[in-house]
Amino acid sequence: MADKFTRIQLAPTRRQFLKTTAAVGGAAVLSSTGRFGEALAQDANSTLVIAAPATPQGLDIEFDVSLGSIDSLGALYEYMLGYEKMEDPNAPGVLREDTGVHTDKPNNLALRGRLAESWEVAPDGRKATFKLREGVVSNWGNKFSSKDVKWTWDRKFNLKGQGLFQTAVLGLTSPDQIKVEGDYAISFNLDKPNPLLLKQQCNLANPIYDATKCAEVGGTDDPWAVNFLKNDSAGFGPYRIAQLVRGQQAVFEARDDYWDEKPFMKRVIMREVPQSSSRFSLLQGGAVDIAQFLQPRELEALKTQPAAAVDAVNASYMIWLELNAKMAPFDNVDVRRAVNLAIPRDEIIRTIYYGYADEQKAPMPYIYPMADESFFNYGYDLAKAKELLDKAGAKNLATSLSYNAGDPTQEPIALLIQTALKQIGIELTLEKLPAGVFYENVTKRAKPMIFYLDSPWTPDPGYSTYLYFNSESYVNYSNYDNKNVDQMIKDGLATLDDNVRKEKYTEVQKTLMDEAPWGFIAYPKYTLARKANLKGFTYYTSNNLRFQDFTRG
Amino acid sequence: MTSKLGLLLRLAVIRPRFAIGYLIVITMTLLAIFAPVIAPYSPTEADSASFLQPPSAAHLFGTDNVGMDIFSRSIYAPRIDLTIAILGTLLSAVVGSSIGAVVGFYSSGRGIRVWLSFAIMRAADVLQAFPVFVFAIALVASLGQSIQTVVLAIAFVNAPIYLRLMRSQVLTIRSMRYVEASQVNGLSDMQTIMRHVIPNAMAPVLAQLSVNIGWGILLTAALSFVGAGVRAPTPEWGSMIAMGFQNVVTGQWWPSMFPGAMLAITVFGFSLVGASIEVVADPAKRRQLLSEARERTARTADAPVREG
């Protein structure tokens, strides 16, 4: 235990990073000189070096969903279920989750067992029983059993962090609704049927913890191991964390005792490189295997590099404007519609995203089942926008658009929107906010118009619309309030009949598009800039990497 | 005044680098005044049809990543940068010099005024102990992002410089006979300070002004570069560099290079002007330069004429 903490809190190892990258570069030279060279080359071959914008700020999903954290989760933890994988139809060589509706499969879903070996949903949809996999051990050597699953969900109820949303969306009101049915069996018991019951078991936000280890380290002072899980992991995933120095690097080591296929990459180094241009240069120079979150023009520049490759897949990302329905001038639906008609989406996609995005035409990710783009009626039309403003009696409008200084795409998008809105008589003041202040303003709903970039992790229309448009949701940052929509969202979450659900969510989408609580902008693609010989990239709707997917070809 | 101007012109002839400084400052001032006439495009409107175009006849300095013309923005930028820097520097000079004069006048003797002078000097020490840029960012963060705040930030970080400068001058001047004479004639301390002390202590302050304007421009640009200065799309060199520097790595150097060059040239110009004012204000330097000039003229006149 002490050794482990010592390793985690060790001083920065810039030297180690340099050693590793030097090993990657020098391995080819050394490999011809004997066994030592072969060993180094082998080592470099099975080491994945990632240039990331940030290292994990915390490792506990309950309190931290930053970029580095979500990339760590899929490596450190295991889940009850996962989606089957399929070839991405638009990106050769890339796999993605098969999240579609499959009427030929149980529960209409293409799922595969992970920690749950098999599962059964009662005909009334109110109970799901999972038979758990035996012989699985955690990174601390503790055997997996039903008490780990029970402890994991009890923790959500007790900590009241983001897990509370997970319980609420399933309709769970008490920890007693999750019942241990034996050492390797557990059941979820709901008051109403819920179509998300199985899907949520795949959600990145629901990793299963090693309850034995957590109880051991937490004791009575910290029964839910909050302090421990912030810096370390206790899970059943393929990696353990070897080092975490915030702001510098995180190192992950593959586990030899992992229950499933052993990862190809034995060691993963996630190095913090805040500037996108620096990450670009590192990949260009061959010092890293992956450069995360590059700017679109950098991705374009990499296309001409033979040693690098860029994958771009349709993703669950959405970028939109929160048009605050409780603040003037966006308390008027016609003003919201007019803004939507004046957003130059094709210009934004061409000049800012270089084509690495599509127009947003639905109030949920277009890759999700039941997403319907047919109600989009906001093609660029300034004349119609002016008409709507006249109809609303809105003349010489002046308002502000707040954007995140930490996202380099938002300022140029804001400038294009400002120029467009000026043409319909709306004077827009641009307000650049530091990242922390920006998110504070988003959650406070204190601005009339503010950018937001997000993705609902569960590929489901009920989950997505509940998150953003239910008047009681904490993520409903546009203050949208329509009781009919609330009811339809809830109805759709209380039936397993996909035909009924489709009917409900089609109506929800139609209403939302008509009432325009958002300024719909774009669906940015998930992009991965990597070395050409790195294979195995798989896209997940939670927009994170899983290191175990990667190999070298 | 006319003789000083004449002296400056003579200095410009003797030292051509001073002439370059004047030329730069005058050019930038003219650009600021006539920008609406000279600029071929709007400096604040995006045109996505021509984004990231390299320099060409249509766009002399190219365009940025939303299609704004960099030449137009670069020549509009002095309006903001110069205004902020000049206002900030003048404000700091007025406030700092006034306090410095009073503090200097009461720096010796006994009583509450001396203690107050001492306290003010220690407060100035504390202010100057902070890194200027960090201090300016903190001010902008607490007062909000606007042009007025940047002006205030520049004034605040520069005021201790003028305070010290004026105090050191006043410490010498206050014992002059004409100061004593004015008090014997019944002028109050404040009247003496305003009529006789400050006017005679202004020379180094004036020399410092030009240098500080240059630094003010740099500080404005630096604040905008980190997102704490003026708001987009206001044409301002620092924010233009910030918006364009990420493109350099992919080969689009022009969005940040041209505003960067304009910024560097302007600061250089103000430094040269500051140096020339320092020469004019310092009798010893002035005498040395003029005598050098005379010797050179004499040597030229005495040189043997080559007969063919």
mmCIF file of C-alpha atoms in Angstrom, chain A residues 67-291:
data_model
loop_
_atom_site.group_PDB
_atom_site.id
_atom_site.type_symbol
_atom_site.label_atom_id
_atom_site.label_comp_id
_atom_site.label_asym_id
_atom_site.label_seq_id
_atom_site.Cartn_x
_atom_site.Cartn_y
_atom_site.Cartn_z
ATOM 1 C CA LEU A 67 -10.792 14.691 -20.371
ATOM 2 C CA GLY A 68 -7.850 12.881 -18.787
ATOM 3 C CA SER A 69 -10.131 11.321 -16.202
ATOM 4 C CA ILE A 70 -12.531 9.755 -18.668
ATOM 5 C CA ASP A 71 -9.659 8.310 -20.686
ATOM 6 C CA SER A 72 -8.346 6.707 -17.492
ATOM 7 C CA LEU A 73 -11.674 5.196 -16.478
ATOM 8 C CA GLY A 74 -12.023 2.747 -19.341
ATOM 9 C CA ALA A 75 -8.530 1.431 -18.606
ATOM 10 C CA LEU A 76 -8.782 1.148 -14.843
ATOM 11 C CA TYR A 77 -12.319 -0.148 -14.490
ATOM 12 C CA GLU A 78 -14.553 -2.824 -15.878
ATOM 13 C CA TYR A 79 -18.278 -2.597 -16.568
ATOM 14 C CA MET A 80 -21.173 -4.983 -16.247
ATOM 15 C CA LEU A 81 -21.996 -4.895 -19.945
ATOM 16 C CA GLY A 82 -20.612 -3.521 -23.168
ATOM 17 C CA TYR A 83 -21.899 -3.005 -26.690
ATOM 18 C CA GLU A 84 -20.865 -5.294 -29.486
ATOM 19 C CA LYS A 85 -18.319 -3.688 -31.774
ATOM 20 C CA MET A 86 -18.789 -3.097 -35.477
ATOM 21 C CA GLU A 87 -16.804 -1.602 -38.339
ATOM 22 C CA ASP A 88 -17.418 2.104 -38.681
ATOM 23 C CA PRO A 89 -19.202 2.470 -42.031
ATOM 24 C CA ASN A 90 -17.504 5.794 -42.760
ATOM 25 C CA ALA A 91 -14.025 5.269 -41.345
ATOM 26 C CA PRO A 92 -12.136 2.216 -42.610
ATOM 27 C CA GLY A 93 -10.182 0.409 -39.921
ATOM 28 C CA VAL A 94 -12.093 2.008 -37.075
ATOM 29 C CA LEU A 95 -14.451 0.082 -34.828
ATOM 30 C CA ARG A 96 -17.378 1.543 -32.928
ATOM 31 C CA GLU A 97 -20.102 0.441 -30.559
ATOM 32 C CA ASP A 98 -23.163 -1.043 -32.188
ATOM 33 C CA THR A 99 -25.777 1.069 -30.433
ATOM 34 C CA GLY A 100 -28.629 0.568 -32.879
ATOM 35 C CA VAL A 101 -32.021 -1.034 -32.270
ATOM 36 C CA HIS A 102 -31.783 -4.774 -33.095
ATOM 37 C CA THR A 103 -35.174 -6.383 -33.071
ATOM 38 C CA ASP A 104 -33.561 -9.774 -33.621
ATOM 39 C CA LYS A 105 -31.588 -9.620 -30.377
ATOM 40 C CA PRO A 106 -32.657 -9.894 -26.734
ATOM 41 C CA ASN A 107 -33.953 -6.553 -25.471
ATOM 42 C CA ASN A 108 -33.367 -5.148 -28.975
ATOM 43 C CA LEU A 109 -29.750 -4.430 -28.069
ATOM 44 C CA ALA A 110 -26.398 -5.738 -29.306
ATOM 45 C CA LEU A 111 -24.809 -6.280 -25.890
ATOM 46 C CA ARG A 112 -21.966 -8.459 -24.696
ATOM 47 C CA GLY A 113 -21.282 -9.554 -21.154
ATOM 48 C CA ARG A 114 -18.364 -8.093 -19.276
ATOM 49 C CA LEU A 115 -18.518 -8.538 -15.510
ATOM 50 C CA ALA A 116 -22.050 -9.831 -16.013
ATOM 51 C CA GLU A 117 -21.854 -13.156 -17.823
ATOM 52 C CA SER A 118 -25.541 -13.256 -18.623
ATOM 53 C CA TRP A 119 -28.666 -11.268 -17.789
ATOM 54 C CA GLU A 120 -32.399 -11.514 -17.900
ATOM 55 C CA VAL A 121 -35.027 -8.785 -17.953
ATOM 56 C CA ALA A 122 -38.457 -9.674 -16.546
ATOM 57 C CA PRO A 123 -41.326 -9.477 -19.089
ATOM 58 C CA ASP A 124 -42.799 -6.435 -17.303
ATOM 59 C CA GLY A 125 -39.405 -4.665 -17.597
ATOM 60 C CA ARG A 126 -39.207 -3.903 -13.901
ATOM 61 C CA LYS A 127 -36.518 -6.345 -12.915
ATOM 62 C CA ALA A 128 -33.180 -7.296 -14.401
ATOM 63 C CA THR A 129 -31.108 -10.090 -12.937
ATOM 64 C CA PHE A 130 -27.421 -10.391 -13.733
ATOM 65 C CA LYS A 131 -25.354 -13.526 -13.357
ATOM 66 C CA LEU A 132 -21.836 -12.397 -12.591
ATOM 67 C CA ARG A 133 -18.540 -13.696 -13.931
ATOM 68 C CA GLU A 134 -16.492 -15.840 -11.570
ATOM 69 C CA GLY A 135 -12.717 -15.832 -11.285
ATOM 70 C CA VAL A 136 -12.289 -12.105 -11.856
ATOM 71 C CA VAL A 137 -9.870 -10.278 -9.568
ATOM 72 C CA SER A 138 -9.242 -6.575 -9.025
ATOM 73 C CA ASN A 139 -5.959 -4.744 -9.378
ATOM 74 C CA TRP A 140 -5.545 -5.391 -5.662
ATOM 75 C CA GLY A 141 -6.105 -9.138 -6.032
ATOM 76 C CA ASN A 142 -9.589 -9.215 -4.476
ATOM 77 C CA LYS A 143 -12.191 -11.530 -5.994
ATOM 78 C CA PHE A 144 -15.118 -9.966 -7.783
ATOM 79 C CA SER A 145 -18.599 -10.755 -6.471
ATOM 80 C CA SER A 146 -22.100 -9.316 -6.191
ATOM 81 C CA LYS A 147 -21.114 -7.291 -3.120
ATOM 82 C CA ASP A 148 -18.870 -5.151 -5.344
ATOM 83 C CA VAL A 149 -21.809 -4.236 -7.583
ATOM 84 C CA LYS A 150 -24.035 -3.544 -4.608
ATOM 85 C CA TRP A 151 -21.366 -1.348 -2.961
ATOM 86 C CA THR A 152 -20.850 0.556 -6.206
ATOM 87 C CA TRP A 153 -24.525 1.544 -6.457
ATOM 88 C CA ASP A 154 -24.852 2.198 -2.730
ATOM 89 C CA ARG A 155 -21.983 4.639 -3.115
ATOM 90 C CA LYS A 156 -23.935 6.631 -5.722
ATOM 91 C CA PHE A 157 -26.880 6.996 -3.367
ATOM 92 C CA ASN A 158 -24.660 8.055 -0.487
ATOM 93 C CA LEU A 159 -22.278 10.470 -2.178
ATOM 94 C CA LYS A 160 -24.914 12.342 -4.152
ATOM 95 C CA GLY A 161 -22.466 13.252 -6.891
ATOM 96 C CA GLN A 162 -23.066 12.609 -10.566
ATOM 97 C CA GLY A 163 -24.167 9.084 -9.596
ATOM 98 C CA LEU A 164 -27.407 10.514 -8.352
ATOM 99 C CA PHE A 165 -28.308 11.321 -11.952
ATOM 100 C CA GLN A 166 -27.527 7.700 -12.844
ATOM 101 C CA THR A 167 -29.914 6.435 -10.203
ATOM 102 C CA ALA A 168 -32.596 8.977 -11.092
ATOM 103 C CA VAL A 169 -32.548 8.222 -14.790
ATOM 104 C CA LEU A 170 -33.141 4.557 -13.986
ATOM 105 C CA GLY A 171 -35.966 5.430 -11.613
ATOM 106 C CA LEU A 172 -34.073 4.057 -8.607
ATOM 107 C CA THR A 173 -35.122 5.777 -5.411
ATOM 108 C CA SER A 174 -33.534 3.531 -2.782
ATOM 109 C CA PRO A 175 -30.409 1.371 -2.509
ATOM 110 C CA ASP A 176 -32.715 -1.468 -1.471
ATOM 111 C CA GLN A 177 -33.869 -1.743 -5.063
ATOM 112 C CA ILE A 178 -30.519 -3.356 -5.874
ATOM 113 C CA LYS A 179 -30.558 -6.786 -4.318
ATOM 114 C CA VAL A 180 -27.797 -9.334 -3.863
ATOM 115 C CA GLU A 181 -29.210 -12.650 -5.067
ATOM 116 C CA GLY A 182 -26.147 -14.730 -4.196
ATOM 117 C CA ASP A 183 -22.359 -14.388 -4.460
ATOM 118 C CA TYR A 184 -22.580 -14.121 -8.228
ATOM 119 C CA ALA A 185 -26.055 -12.793 -8.871
ATOM 120 C CA ILE A 186 -27.622 -9.380 -8.414
ATOM 121 C CA SER A 187 -30.893 -7.807 -9.433
ATOM 122 C CA PHE A 188 -32.161 -4.292 -10.142
ATOM 123 C CA ASN A 189 -35.789 -3.821 -9.140
ATOM 124 C CA LEU A 190 -37.704 -0.860 -10.508
ATOM 125 C CA ASP A 191 -41.139 0.585 -9.840
ATOM 126 C CA LYS A 192 -41.674 1.166 -13.559
ATOM 127 C CA PRO A 193 -40.154 -0.482 -16.595
ATOM 128 C CA ASN A 194 -37.110 1.405 -17.824
ATOM 129 C CA PRO A 195 -35.501 0.989 -21.252
ATOM 130 C CA LEU A 196 -32.176 2.308 -19.924
ATOM 131 C CA LEU A 197 -31.653 -0.464 -17.388
ATOM 132 C CA LEU A 198 -29.235 -2.434 -19.572
ATOM 133 C CA LYS A 199 -27.809 0.528 -21.463
ATOM 134 C CA GLN A 200 -26.744 2.221 -18.250
ATOM 135 C CA GLN A 201 -24.631 -0.803 -17.336
ATOM 136 C CA CYS A 202 -22.390 0.117 -20.311
ATOM 137 C CA ASN A 203 -22.218 3.793 -19.401
ATOM 138 C CA LEU A 204 -18.691 5.008 -18.628
ATOM 139 C CA ALA A 205 -20.052 6.666 -15.495
ATOM 140 C CA ASN A 206 -20.933 3.283 -13.970
ATOM 141 C CA PRO A 207 -17.656 1.445 -13.317
ATOM 142 C CA ILE A 208 -17.655 -1.342 -10.725
ATOM 143 C CA TYR A 209 -15.422 -0.845 -7.711
ATOM 144 C CA ASP A 210 -13.495 -3.325 -5.599
ATOM 145 C CA ALA A 211 -15.544 -2.968 -2.424
ATOM 146 C CA THR A 212 -13.083 -4.967 -0.309
ATOM 147 C CA LYS A 213 -10.189 -2.637 -1.095
ATOM 148 C CA CYS A 214 -12.313 0.466 -0.707
ATOM 149 C CA ALA A 215 -13.549 -0.647 2.706
ATOM 150 C CA GLU A 216 -9.988 -1.471 3.738
ATOM 151 C CA VAL A 217 -8.541 1.940 2.813
ATOM 152 C CA GLY A 218 -11.552 4.053 3.722
ATOM 153 C CA GLY A 219 -12.336 2.611 7.147
ATOM 154 C CA THR A 220 -14.937 4.452 9.154
ATOM 155 C CA ASP A 221 -13.607 7.930 8.366
ATOM 156 C CA ASP A 222 -14.135 7.630 4.661
ATOM 157 C CA PRO A 223 -16.558 4.746 4.108
ATOM 158 C CA TRP A 224 -16.930 5.454 0.392
ATOM 159 C CA ALA A 225 -13.170 5.762 -0.194
ATOM 160 C CA VAL A 226 -13.490 9.222 -1.706
ATOM 161 C CA ASN A 227 -9.934 10.230 -0.862
ATOM 162 C CA PHE A 228 -8.470 6.983 -2.066
ATOM 163 C CA LEU A 229 -10.335 6.801 -5.383
ATOM 164 C CA LYS A 230 -9.424 10.358 -6.238
ATOM 165 C CA ASN A 231 -5.778 9.366 -6.641
ATOM 166 C CA ASP A 232 -5.827 5.628 -7.167
ATOM 167 C CA SER A 233 -8.061 2.923 -8.539
ATOM 168 C CA ALA A 234 -9.742 -0.160 -7.158
ATOM 169 C CA GLY A 235 -11.334 -1.851 -10.117
ATOM 170 C CA PHE A 236 -11.405 -4.834 -12.419
ATOM 171 C CA GLY A 237 -10.124 -3.171 -15.596
ATOM 172 C CA PRO A 238 -7.083 -4.149 -17.684
ATOM 173 C CA TYR A 239 -4.706 -1.514 -16.242
ATOM 174 C CA ARG A 240 -3.575 -0.190 -12.906
ATOM 175 C CA ILE A 241 -2.263 3.295 -12.363
ATOM 176 C CA ALA A 242 1.475 3.360 -11.735
ATOM 177 C CA GLN A 243 1.937 7.089 -11.426
ATOM 178 C CA LEU A 244 -0.182 10.203 -11.379
ATOM 179 C CA VAL A 245 1.499 13.581 -11.263
ATOM 180 C CA ARG A 246 -1.190 16.111 -12.070
ATOM 181 C CA GLY A 247 -0.193 18.609 -14.689
ATOM 182 C CA GLN A 248 2.648 16.390 -15.878
ATOM 183 C CA GLN A 249 1.908 12.763 -16.554
ATOM 184 C CA ALA A 250 -0.022 9.657 -15.718
ATOM 185 C CA VAL A 251 1.414 6.193 -16.257
ATOM 186 C CA PHE A 252 -0.668 3.047 -16.559
ATOM 187 C CA GLU A 253 0.585 -0.540 -16.417
ATOM 188 C CA ALA A 254 -1.216 -3.507 -17.933
ATOM 189 C CA ARG A 255 -2.329 -6.169 -15.495
ATOM 190 C CA ASP A 256 -1.159 -9.732 -15.958
ATOM 191 C CA ASP A 257 -4.106 -11.011 -13.949
ATOM 192 C CA TYR A 258 -6.796 -9.273 -16.024
ATOM 193 C CA TRP A 259 -9.641 -11.676 -16.710
ATOM 194 C CA ASP A 260 -10.089 -10.927 -20.423
ATOM 195 C CA GLU A 261 -7.643 -10.662 -23.317
ATOM 196 C CA LYS A 262 -4.386 -9.086 -22.131
ATOM 197 C CA PRO A 263 -3.740 -5.623 -23.588
ATOM 198 C CA PHE A 264 -1.087 -5.303 -26.281
ATOM 199 C CA MET A 265 0.151 -2.058 -24.765
ATOM 200 C CA LYS A 266 1.877 -3.003 -21.530
ATOM 201 C CA ARG A 267 2.561 0.548 -20.499
ATOM 202 C CA VAL A 268 0.709 3.758 -21.294
ATOM 203 C CA ILE A 269 2.179 7.181 -20.678
ATOM 204 C CA MET A 270 -0.248 10.079 -20.788
ATOM 205 C CA ARG A 271 1.808 13.235 -20.914
ATOM 206 C CA GLU A 272 0.228 16.657 -20.399
ATOM 207 C CA VAL A 273 0.925 18.961 -23.329
ATOM 208 C CA PRO A 274 -1.535 21.860 -23.066
ATOM 209 C CA GLN A 275 -0.842 23.537 -26.417
ATOM 210 C CA SER A 276 -2.425 21.832 -29.370
ATOM 211 C CA SER A 277 0.394 23.043 -31.639
ATOM 212 C CA SER A 278 2.944 21.343 -29.360
ATOM 213 C CA ARG A 279 0.994 18.080 -29.448
ATOM 214 C CA PHE A 280 0.897 18.372 -33.206
ATOM 215 C CA SER A 281 4.684 18.862 -33.364
ATOM 216 C CA LEU A 282 5.311 15.906 -31.057
ATOM 217 C CA LEU A 283 3.282 13.598 -33.255
ATOM 218 C CA GLN A 284 4.816 15.024 -36.390
ATOM 219 C CA GLY A 285 8.274 14.354 -34.960
ATOM 220 C CA GLY A 286 7.324 10.802 -33.956
ATOM 221 C CA ALA A 287 7.801 11.407 -30.216
ATOM 222 C CA VAL A 288 4.267 10.325 -29.304
ATOM 223 C CA ASP A 289 1.816 7.747 -30.626
ATOM 224 C CA ILE A 290 -1.322 9.811 -30.168
ATOM 225 C CA ALA A 291 -1.828 13.571 -30.128
#
